mmCIF file of C-alpha atoms in Angstrom:
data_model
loop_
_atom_site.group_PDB
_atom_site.id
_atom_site.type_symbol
_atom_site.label_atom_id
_atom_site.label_comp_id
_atom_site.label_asym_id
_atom_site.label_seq_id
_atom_site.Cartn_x
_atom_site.Cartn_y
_atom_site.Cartn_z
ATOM 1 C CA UNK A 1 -1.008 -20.208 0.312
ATOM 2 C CA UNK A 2 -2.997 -21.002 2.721
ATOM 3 C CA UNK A 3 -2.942 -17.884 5.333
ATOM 4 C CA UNK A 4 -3.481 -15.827 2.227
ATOM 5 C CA UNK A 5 -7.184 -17.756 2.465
ATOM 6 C CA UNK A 6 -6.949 -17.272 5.828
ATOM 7 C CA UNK A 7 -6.420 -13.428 5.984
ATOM 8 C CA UNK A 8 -8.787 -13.076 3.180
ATOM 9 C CA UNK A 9 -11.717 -14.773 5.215
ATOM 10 C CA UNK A 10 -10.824 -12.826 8.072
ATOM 11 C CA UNK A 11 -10.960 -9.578 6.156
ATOM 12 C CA UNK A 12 -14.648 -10.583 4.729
ATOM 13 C CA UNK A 13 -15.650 -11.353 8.352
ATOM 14 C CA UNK A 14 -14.773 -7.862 9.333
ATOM 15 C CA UNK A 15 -16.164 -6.133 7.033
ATOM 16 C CA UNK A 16 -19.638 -7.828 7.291
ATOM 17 C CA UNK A 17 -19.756 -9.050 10.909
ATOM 18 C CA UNK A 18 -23.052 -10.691 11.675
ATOM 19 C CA UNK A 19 -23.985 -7.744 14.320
ATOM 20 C CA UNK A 20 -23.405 -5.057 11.497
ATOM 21 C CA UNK A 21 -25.939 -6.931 9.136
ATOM 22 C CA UNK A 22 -28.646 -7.081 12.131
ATOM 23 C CA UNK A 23 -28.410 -3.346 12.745
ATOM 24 C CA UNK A 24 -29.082 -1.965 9.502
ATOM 25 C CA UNK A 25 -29.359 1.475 10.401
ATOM 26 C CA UNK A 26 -25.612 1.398 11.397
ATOM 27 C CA UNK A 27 -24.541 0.605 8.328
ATOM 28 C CA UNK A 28 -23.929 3.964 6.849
ATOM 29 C CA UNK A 29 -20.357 4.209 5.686
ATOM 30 C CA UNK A 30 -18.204 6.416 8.002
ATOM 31 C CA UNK A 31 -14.592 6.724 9.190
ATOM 32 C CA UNK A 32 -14.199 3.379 11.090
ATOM 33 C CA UNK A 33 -15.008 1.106 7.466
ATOM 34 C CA UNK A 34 -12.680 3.176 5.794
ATOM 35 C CA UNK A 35 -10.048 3.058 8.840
ATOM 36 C CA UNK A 36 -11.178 -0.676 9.470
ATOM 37 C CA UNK A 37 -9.849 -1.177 5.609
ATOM 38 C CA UNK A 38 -6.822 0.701 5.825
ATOM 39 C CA UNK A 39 -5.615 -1.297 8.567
ATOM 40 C CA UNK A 40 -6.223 -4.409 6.958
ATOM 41 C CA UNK A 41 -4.391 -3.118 3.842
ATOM 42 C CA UNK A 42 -1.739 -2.355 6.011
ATOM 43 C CA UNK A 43 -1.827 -5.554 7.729
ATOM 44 C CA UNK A 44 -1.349 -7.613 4.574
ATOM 45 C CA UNK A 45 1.323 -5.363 3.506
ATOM 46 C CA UNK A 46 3.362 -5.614 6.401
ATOM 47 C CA UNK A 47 2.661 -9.900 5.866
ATOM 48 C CA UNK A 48 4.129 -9.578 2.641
ATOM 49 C CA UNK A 49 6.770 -8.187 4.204
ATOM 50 C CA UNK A 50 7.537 -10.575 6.920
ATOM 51 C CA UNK A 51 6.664 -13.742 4.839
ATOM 52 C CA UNK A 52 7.948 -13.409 1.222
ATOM 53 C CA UNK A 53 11.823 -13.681 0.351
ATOM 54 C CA UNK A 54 12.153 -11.674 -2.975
ATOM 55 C CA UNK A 55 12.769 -8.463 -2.346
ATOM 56 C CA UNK A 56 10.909 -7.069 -5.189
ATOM 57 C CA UNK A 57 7.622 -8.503 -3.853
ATOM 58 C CA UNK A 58 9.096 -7.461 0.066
ATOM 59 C CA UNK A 59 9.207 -3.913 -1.844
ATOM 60 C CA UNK A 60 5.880 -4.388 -3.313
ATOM 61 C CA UNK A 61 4.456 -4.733 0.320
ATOM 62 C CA UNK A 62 6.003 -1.554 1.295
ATOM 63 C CA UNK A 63 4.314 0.077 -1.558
ATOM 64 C CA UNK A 64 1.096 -1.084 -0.281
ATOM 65 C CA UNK A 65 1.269 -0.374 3.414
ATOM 66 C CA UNK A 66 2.122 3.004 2.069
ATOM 67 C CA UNK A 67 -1.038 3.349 0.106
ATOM 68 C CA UNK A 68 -2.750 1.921 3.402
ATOM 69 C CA UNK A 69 -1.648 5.054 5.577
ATOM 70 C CA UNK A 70 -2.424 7.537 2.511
ATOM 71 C CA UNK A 71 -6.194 5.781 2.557
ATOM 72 C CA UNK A 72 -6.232 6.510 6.418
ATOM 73 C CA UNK A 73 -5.645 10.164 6.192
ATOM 74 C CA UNK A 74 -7.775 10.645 3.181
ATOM 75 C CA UNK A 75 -10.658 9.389 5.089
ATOM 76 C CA UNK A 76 -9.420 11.529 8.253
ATOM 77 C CA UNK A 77 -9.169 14.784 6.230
ATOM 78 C CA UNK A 78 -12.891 13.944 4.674
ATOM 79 C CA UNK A 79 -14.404 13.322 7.852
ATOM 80 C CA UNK A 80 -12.960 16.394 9.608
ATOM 81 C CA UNK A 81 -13.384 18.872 6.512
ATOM 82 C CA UNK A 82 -9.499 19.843 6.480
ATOM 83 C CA UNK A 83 -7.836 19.501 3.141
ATOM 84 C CA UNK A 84 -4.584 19.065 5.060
ATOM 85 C CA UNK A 85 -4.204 15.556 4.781
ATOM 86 C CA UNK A 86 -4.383 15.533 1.092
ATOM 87 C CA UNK A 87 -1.573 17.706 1.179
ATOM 88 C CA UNK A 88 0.083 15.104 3.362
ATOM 89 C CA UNK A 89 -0.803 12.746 1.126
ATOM 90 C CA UNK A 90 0.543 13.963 -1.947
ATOM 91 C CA UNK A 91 3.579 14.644 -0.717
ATOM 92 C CA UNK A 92 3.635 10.976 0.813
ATOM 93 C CA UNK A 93 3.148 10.218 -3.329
ATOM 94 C CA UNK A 94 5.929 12.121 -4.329
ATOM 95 C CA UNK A 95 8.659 10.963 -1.797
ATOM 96 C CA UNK A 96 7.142 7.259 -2.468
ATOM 97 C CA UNK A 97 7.987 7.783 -6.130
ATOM 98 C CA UNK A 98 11.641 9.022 -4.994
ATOM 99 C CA UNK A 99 11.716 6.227 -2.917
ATOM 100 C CA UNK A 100 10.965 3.435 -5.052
ATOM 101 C CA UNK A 101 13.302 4.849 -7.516
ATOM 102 C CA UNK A 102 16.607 4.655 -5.345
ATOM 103 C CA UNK A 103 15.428 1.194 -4.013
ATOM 104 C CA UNK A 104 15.137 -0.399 -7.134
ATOM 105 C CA UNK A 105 18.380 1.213 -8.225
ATOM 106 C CA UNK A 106 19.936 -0.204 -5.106
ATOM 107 C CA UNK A 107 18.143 -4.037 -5.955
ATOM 108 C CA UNK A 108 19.648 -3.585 -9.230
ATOM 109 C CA UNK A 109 23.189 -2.859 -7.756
ATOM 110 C CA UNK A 110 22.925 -5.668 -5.812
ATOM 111 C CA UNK A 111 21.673 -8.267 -7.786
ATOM 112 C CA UNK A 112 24.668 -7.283 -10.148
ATOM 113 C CA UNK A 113 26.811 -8.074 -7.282
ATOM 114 C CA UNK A 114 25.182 -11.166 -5.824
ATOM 115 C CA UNK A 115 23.280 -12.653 -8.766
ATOM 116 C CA UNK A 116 20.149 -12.790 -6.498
ATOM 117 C CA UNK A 117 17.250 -11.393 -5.458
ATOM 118 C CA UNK A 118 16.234 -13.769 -2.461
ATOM 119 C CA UNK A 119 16.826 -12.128 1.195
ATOM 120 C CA UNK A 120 17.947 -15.791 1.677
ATOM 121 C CA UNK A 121 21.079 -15.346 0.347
ATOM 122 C CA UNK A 122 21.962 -12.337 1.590
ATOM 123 C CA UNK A 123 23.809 -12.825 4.506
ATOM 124 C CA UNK A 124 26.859 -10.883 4.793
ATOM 125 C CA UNK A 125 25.543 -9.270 8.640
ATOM 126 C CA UNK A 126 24.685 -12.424 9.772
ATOM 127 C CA UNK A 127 26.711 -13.087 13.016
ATOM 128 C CA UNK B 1 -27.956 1.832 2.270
ATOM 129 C CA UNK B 2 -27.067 3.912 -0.722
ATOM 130 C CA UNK B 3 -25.037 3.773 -4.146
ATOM 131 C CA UNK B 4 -22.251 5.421 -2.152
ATOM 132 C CA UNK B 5 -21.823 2.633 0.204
ATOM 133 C CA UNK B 6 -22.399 -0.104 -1.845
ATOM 134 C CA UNK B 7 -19.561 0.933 -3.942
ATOM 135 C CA UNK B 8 -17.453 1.291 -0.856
ATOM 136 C CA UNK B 9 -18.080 -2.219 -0.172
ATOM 137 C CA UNK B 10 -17.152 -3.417 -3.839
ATOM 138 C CA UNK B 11 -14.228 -1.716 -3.586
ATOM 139 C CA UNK B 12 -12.895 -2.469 0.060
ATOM 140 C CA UNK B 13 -13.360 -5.604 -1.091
ATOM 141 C CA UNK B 14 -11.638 -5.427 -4.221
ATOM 142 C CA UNK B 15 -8.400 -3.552 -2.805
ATOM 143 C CA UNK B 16 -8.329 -6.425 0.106
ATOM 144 C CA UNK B 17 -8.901 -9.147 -2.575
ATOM 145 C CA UNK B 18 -6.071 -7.817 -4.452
ATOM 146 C CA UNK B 19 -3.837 -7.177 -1.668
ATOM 147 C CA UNK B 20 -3.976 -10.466 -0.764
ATOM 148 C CA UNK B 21 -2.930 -11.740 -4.517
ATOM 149 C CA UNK B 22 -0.180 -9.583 -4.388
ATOM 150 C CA UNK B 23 0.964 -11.011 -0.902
ATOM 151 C CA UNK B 24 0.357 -14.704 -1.393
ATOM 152 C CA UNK B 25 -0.756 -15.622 -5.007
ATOM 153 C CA UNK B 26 -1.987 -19.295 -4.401
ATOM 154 C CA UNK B 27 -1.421 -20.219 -8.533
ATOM 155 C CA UNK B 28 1.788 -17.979 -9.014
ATOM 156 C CA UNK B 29 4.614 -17.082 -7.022
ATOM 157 C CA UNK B 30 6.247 -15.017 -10.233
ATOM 158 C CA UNK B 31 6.495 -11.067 -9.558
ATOM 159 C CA UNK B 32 5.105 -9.921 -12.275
ATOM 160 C CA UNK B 33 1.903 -11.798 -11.203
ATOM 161 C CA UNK B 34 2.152 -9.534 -7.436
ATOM 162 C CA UNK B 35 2.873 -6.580 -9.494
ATOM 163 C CA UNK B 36 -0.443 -7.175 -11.889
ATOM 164 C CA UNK B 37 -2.430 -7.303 -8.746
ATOM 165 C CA UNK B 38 -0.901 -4.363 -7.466
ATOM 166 C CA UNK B 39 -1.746 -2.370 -10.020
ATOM 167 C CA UNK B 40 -5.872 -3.392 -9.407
ATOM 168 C CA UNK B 41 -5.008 -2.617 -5.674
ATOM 169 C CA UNK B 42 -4.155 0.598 -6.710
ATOM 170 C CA UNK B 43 -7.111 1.206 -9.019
ATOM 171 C CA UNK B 44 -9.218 0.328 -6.682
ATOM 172 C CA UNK B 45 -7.536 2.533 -3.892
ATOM 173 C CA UNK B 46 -8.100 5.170 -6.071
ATOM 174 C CA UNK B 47 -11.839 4.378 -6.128
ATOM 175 C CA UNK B 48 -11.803 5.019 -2.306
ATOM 176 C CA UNK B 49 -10.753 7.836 -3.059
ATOM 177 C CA UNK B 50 -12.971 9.300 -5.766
ATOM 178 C CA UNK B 51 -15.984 8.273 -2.707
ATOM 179 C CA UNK B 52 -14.167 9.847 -0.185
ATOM 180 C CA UNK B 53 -14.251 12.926 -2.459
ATOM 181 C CA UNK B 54 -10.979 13.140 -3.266
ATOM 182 C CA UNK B 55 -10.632 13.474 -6.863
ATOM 183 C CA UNK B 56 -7.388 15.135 -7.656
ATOM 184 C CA UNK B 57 -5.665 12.335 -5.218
ATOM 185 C CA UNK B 58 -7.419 9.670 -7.154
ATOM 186 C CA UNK B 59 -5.885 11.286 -10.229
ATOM 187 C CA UNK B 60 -2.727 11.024 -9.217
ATOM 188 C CA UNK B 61 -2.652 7.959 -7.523
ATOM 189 C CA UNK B 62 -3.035 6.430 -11.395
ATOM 190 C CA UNK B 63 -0.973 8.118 -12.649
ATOM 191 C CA UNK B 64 1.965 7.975 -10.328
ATOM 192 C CA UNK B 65 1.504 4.620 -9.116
ATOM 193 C CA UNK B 66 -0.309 2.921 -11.756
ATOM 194 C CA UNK B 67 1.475 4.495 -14.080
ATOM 195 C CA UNK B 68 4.870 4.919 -12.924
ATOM 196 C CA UNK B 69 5.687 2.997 -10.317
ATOM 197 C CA UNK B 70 4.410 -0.303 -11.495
ATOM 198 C CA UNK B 71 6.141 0.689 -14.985
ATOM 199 C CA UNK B 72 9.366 1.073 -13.045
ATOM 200 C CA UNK B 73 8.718 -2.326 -11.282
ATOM 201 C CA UNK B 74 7.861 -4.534 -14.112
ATOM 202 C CA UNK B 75 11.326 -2.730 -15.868
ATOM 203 C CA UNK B 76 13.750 -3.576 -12.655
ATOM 204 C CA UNK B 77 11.332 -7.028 -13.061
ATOM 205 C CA UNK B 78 12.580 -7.421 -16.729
ATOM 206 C CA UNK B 79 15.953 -6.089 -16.592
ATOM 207 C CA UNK B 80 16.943 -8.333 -13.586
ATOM 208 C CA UNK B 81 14.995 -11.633 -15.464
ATOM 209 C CA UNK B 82 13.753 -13.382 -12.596
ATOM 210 C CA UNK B 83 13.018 -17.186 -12.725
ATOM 211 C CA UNK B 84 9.894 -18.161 -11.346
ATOM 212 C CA UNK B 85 10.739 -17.920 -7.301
ATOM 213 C CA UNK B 86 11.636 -22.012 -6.175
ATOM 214 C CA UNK B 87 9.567 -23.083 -3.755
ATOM 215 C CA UNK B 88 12.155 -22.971 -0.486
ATOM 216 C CA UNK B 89 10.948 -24.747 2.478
ATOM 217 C CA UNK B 90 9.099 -22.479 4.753
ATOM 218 C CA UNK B 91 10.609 -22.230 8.177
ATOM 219 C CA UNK B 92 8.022 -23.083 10.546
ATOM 220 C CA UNK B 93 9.239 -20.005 13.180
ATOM 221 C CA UNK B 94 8.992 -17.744 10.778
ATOM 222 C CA UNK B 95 5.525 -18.678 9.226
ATOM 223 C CA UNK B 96 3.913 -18.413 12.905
ATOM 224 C CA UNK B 97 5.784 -15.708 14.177
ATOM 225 C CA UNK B 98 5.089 -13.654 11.279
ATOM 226 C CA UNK B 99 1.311 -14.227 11.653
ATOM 227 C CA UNK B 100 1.174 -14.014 14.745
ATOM 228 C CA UNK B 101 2.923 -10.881 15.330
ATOM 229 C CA UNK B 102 0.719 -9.485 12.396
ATOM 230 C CA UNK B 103 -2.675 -10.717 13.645
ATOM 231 C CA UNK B 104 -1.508 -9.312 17.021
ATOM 232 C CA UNK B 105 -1.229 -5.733 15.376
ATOM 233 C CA UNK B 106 -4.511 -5.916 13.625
ATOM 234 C CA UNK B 107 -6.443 -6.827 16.838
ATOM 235 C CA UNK B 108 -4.681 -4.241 18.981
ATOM 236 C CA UNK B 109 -5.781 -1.375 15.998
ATOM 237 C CA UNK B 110 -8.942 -2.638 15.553
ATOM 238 C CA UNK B 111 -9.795 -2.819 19.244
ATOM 239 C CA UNK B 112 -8.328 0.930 19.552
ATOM 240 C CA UNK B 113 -10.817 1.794 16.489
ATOM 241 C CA UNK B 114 -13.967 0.409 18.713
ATOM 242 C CA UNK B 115 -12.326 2.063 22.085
ATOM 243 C CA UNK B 116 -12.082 5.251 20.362
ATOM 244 C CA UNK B 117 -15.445 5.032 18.267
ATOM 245 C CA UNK B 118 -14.807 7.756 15.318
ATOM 246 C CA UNK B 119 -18.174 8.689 13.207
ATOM 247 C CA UNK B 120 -20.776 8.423 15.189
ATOM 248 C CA UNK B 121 -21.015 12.261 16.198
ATOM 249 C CA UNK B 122 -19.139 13.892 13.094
ATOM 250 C CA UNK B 123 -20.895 16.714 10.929
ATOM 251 C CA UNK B 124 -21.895 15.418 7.658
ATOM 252 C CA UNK B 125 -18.612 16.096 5.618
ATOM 253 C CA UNK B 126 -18.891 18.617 2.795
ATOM 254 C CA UNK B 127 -15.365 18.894 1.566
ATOM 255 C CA UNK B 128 -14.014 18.537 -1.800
ATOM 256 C CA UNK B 129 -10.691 17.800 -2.702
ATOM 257 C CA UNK B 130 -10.866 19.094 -6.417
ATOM 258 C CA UNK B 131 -7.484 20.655 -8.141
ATOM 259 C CA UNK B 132 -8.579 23.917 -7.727
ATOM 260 C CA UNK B 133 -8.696 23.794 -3.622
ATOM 261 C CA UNK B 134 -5.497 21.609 -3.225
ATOM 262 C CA UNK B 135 -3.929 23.517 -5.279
ATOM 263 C CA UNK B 136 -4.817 26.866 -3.440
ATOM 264 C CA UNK B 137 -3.247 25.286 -0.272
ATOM 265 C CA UNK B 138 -0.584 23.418 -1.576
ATOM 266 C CA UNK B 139 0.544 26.954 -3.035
ATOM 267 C CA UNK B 140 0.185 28.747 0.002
ATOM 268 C CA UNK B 141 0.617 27.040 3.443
ATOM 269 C CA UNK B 142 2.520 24.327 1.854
ATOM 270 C CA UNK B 143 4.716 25.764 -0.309
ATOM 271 C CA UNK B 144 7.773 25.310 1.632
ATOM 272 C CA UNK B 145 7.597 21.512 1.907
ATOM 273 C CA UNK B 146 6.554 21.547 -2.080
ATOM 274 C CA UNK B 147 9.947 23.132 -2.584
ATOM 275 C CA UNK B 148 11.733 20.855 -0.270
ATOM 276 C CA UNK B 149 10.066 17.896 -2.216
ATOM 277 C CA UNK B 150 11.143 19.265 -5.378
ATOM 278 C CA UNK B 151 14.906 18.895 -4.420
ATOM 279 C CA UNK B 152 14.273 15.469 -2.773
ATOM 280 C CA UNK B 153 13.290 14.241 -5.703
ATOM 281 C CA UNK B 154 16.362 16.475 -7.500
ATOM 282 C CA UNK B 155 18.343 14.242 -5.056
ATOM 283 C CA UNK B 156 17.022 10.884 -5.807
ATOM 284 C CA UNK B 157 17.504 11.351 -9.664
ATOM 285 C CA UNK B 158 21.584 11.786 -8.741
ATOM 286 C CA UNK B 159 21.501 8.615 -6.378
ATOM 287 C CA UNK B 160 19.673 6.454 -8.678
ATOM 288 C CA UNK B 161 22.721 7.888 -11.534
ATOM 289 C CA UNK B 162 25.111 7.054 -9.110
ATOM 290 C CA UNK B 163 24.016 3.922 -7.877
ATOM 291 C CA UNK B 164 22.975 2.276 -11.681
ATOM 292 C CA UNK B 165 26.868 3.134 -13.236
ATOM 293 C CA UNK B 166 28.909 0.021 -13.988
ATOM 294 C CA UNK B 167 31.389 0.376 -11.293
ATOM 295 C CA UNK B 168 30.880 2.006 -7.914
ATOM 296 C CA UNK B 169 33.903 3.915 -6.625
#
């Protein structure tokens, strides 16, 4: 695939820019690498969700723009010395376990129905 | 440049390499492939975590996801026995609206990120997120929430009973 290439070198270029490897002493690891990452992460996820038609990799992206916000307020919570975002973030854990759960039972339901897992061919609401 | 940071670099990248292999696998468009690479997204995730000093999260973040989650995946995976995903033709629209609208959001919360320029004035962080002090606080302050989350989860084991018997009434 070629904007998976395409994302990937963008992600590289953003993590080293050329200005970043000429000013060495900025290149202590803070909040905005870790933040800069998380967004990517949640970037791609939210591509997988937008671009791929089986739902189990659509749900797959989910899972991973989840584990993008949890790496955001991880690295908020270190850099501000409150544990109180990884409270958040375990709880985020928990309710994505519940959550996967019920949508897989639901893909299961619904591939028992339809014989498919393909948004394509689900198109009952389509006007 | 430190141990520290060179191991957040080897694991940025590694999470974002992944990522990307779960999103758009250029050799295999099968799920179990995504959900292999997931799994190594989530490994490495957790090593962001252990350097942000959050070891009980990174704990749990194998376990759950690692070890759950992806379990529960590759099962639904199994029990709904995929064929390898037919190549469909890619609708044009979709391919550059999709990337575009996504490149659009990274640009706008990247720029924020240099408007708002975190770090540079922080105290040098000290905190440790060991069993001990979540623990403490999840027992405490959050204890209401931990009890609500108990019976969420209470609530998705009866949906997922209701919704996997033969025949929904």
């Amino acid at each position: 695939m070629e904007d998976g290439r395409w994302q990937h070198a963008c992600a590289i270029s953003v993590l080293y820019p050329p200005s970043s490897i000429r000013a060495v002493e900025n290149m202590n690891v803070g909040l905005e690498q870790y933040l800069v990452v998380s967004f990517l992460l949640f970037a791609l996820g939210l591509l997988g969700v937008v671009m791929r038609r089986n739902l189990l990799v659509i749900y797959m992206s989910l899972e991973l723009m989840l584990n993008a916000a949890n790496l955001a307020l991880v690295s908020f919570s270190r850099f501000n010395n409150k544990l109180d975002g990884q409270v958040l973030v375990f709880f985020i854990i928990t309710v994505a376990a519940a959550e996967v759960a019920v949508g897989l039972a639901l893909i299961v339901a619904l591939y028992r129905k339809r014989q498919s897992a393909h948004v394509e061919d689900l198109t009952t609401m389509k006007l | 440049m430190g141990l520290p940071d060179i191991l957040f670099y080897v694991f940025a990248a590694l999470t974002l390499l992944c990522g990307v292999l779960v999103v758009a696998n250029p050799f295999s468009r099968s799920p179990v492939t995504s959900a292999m690479f997931l799994v190594l997204t989530i490994i490495s995730l957790a090593g962001l975590f252990v350097l942000l000093h959050a070891f009980f999260l990174a704990a749990v973040q194998i376990i759950v996801y690692a070890g759950a989650v992806i379990v529960l995946f590759l099962f639904v995976i199994m029990l709904l026995d995929l064929k390898e995903e037919q190549r469909r033709k890619i609708k044009m629209f979709g391919f550059v609206g999709g990337l575009v609208s996504v490149g659009a959001i990274v640009a706008i919360s990247l720029k924020a990120l240099k408007a708002a320029h975190p770090g540079t004035d922080l105290p040098a962080p000290q905190l440790e997120g060991g069993t001990a002090a979540l623990g403490k606080l999840l027992f405490t302050q959050y204890v209401l929430p931990f009890e609500i989350v108990s019976v969420l989860l209470l609530v998705a084991m009866v949906g997922v009973i209701l919704l996997s018997k033969k025949d929904l009434k």
